[in-house]
Amino acid sequence: VSARSPWYVANWKMNLTPSAARVWCEALRAGLDRLQEPVPELGVAPPLIALDTVRQALRGSGVVIGAQNCHAEASGAFTGEVSAEMLADAACRFVLVGHSERRHLFGENDEEVGRKAAAAVRAGIEPLICVGEKEEQREAGQTPEVLSRQLDRALEYLLDLRSADLTLAYEPVWAIGTGRVADASQIEEAHAILRGKLVEIAGEKTARTTRILYGGSVTPQNAEKLAPIEGVDGFLIGGASLDAARFLQVACPRARC
Ligand code: PGA
């Protein structure tokens, strides 16, 4: 029996204004109220400007809120940045680190990802560490080494790995926002690589309890096929999460908002 219950996380990226966020939260609450089944574990990572709106609008719903990024330092002269401490004080329970858009559009390297993950743990929030290979790396047969290296570096700065709460997301870069979903064997293999690496660097217990989400073009239409794949503990959802009803349907196929 798996020690891990599934978790479904909405990553809005740079979408939805605070007013649109309020409407989204109201729709989600309506959908949750109508659910005929147990409420799934849900998380939402809005843009920071909508964080407080979302926090208030989802109060008491059980949905946890998080951020899409943080800085590795606790405070200082870093114009435009926000620290994990600040996020913790603003009621964030998790923060994405190493999302492929941060890595590839904003030049974040493995070391920065590791320092951000450590900063999150120090601040008492869970890092949701994203890893994934590019298409050319997959074609060159480098997927196992890319995933292993990214995970190794991401965990390098965590001092007490065995007691840290963390979540991983396997997001093949070529599947993000493209409508091209990885197939079951690719997902199963990647999750097994990550789980094996976790055992090696963090120990059996952490490896057993750490959730590994899949992300990359997840929709209500394909979620039912993806959910039973061995090693998949939920999803990180971009595009389909911008509509509250579709987001909820990824978690509960029969839900309606
Ligand atoms: P997508 O994004 O669902 O739009 O592919 C996933 C992500 O970037 O986390």
Coordinates of C-alpha atoms and ligand atoms in Angstrom, one line a residue, residues 9-13 96 99-101 130 169 171-173 175-180 214-219 235-241, ligand 1:
V9 CA -1.3 21.3 -7.8
A10 CA -2.4 24.2 -10.0
N11 CA 0.5 26.3 -11.5
W12 CA -1.1 29.4 -12.9
K13 CA 2.2 30.8 -14.2
L96 CA 7.9 25.4 -6.8
H99 CA 10.3 24.8 -12.9
S100 CA 11.6 24.4 -16.5
E101 CA 10.5 27.9 -17.4
C130 CA 10.6 20.2 -10.7
A169 CA 7.5 16.8 -10.1
E171 CA 8.0 17.4 -16.1
P172 CA 9.5 16.5 -19.4
V173 CA 10.3 19.9 -21.0
A175 CA 5.5 18.0 -22.7
I176 CA 4.9 21.3 -21.0
G177 CA 2.3 23.5 -22.6
T178 CA 2.6 21.5 -25.9
G179 CA -0.3 19.2 -25.7
R180 CA 2.2 16.3 -26.0
Y214 CA 3.7 14.2 -13.2
G215 CA 3.4 17.5 -15.1
G216 CA 3.1 18.3 -18.8
S217 CA -0.1 18.8 -20.7
V218 CA -2.3 17.2 -18.1
T219 CA -6.1 17.7 -18.8
F235 CA -0.2 16.1 -11.1
L236 CA 1.3 19.6 -11.5
I237 CA -1.2 21.3 -13.9
G238 CA -0.5 24.4 -15.9
G239 CA -2.9 25.3 -18.8
A240 CA -5.8 23.2 -17.6
S241 CA -5.7 24.7 -14.1
Ligands
PGA1 P1 1.0 22.5 -18.7 O1 2.1 23.0 -17.7 O2 0.0 21.7 -17.9 O3 0.4 23.7 -19.3 O4 1.7 21.6 -19.7 C1 2.6 22.2 -16.6 C2 3.6 23.0 -15.8 O5 4.4 23.8 -16.4 O6 3.8 22.8 -14.6

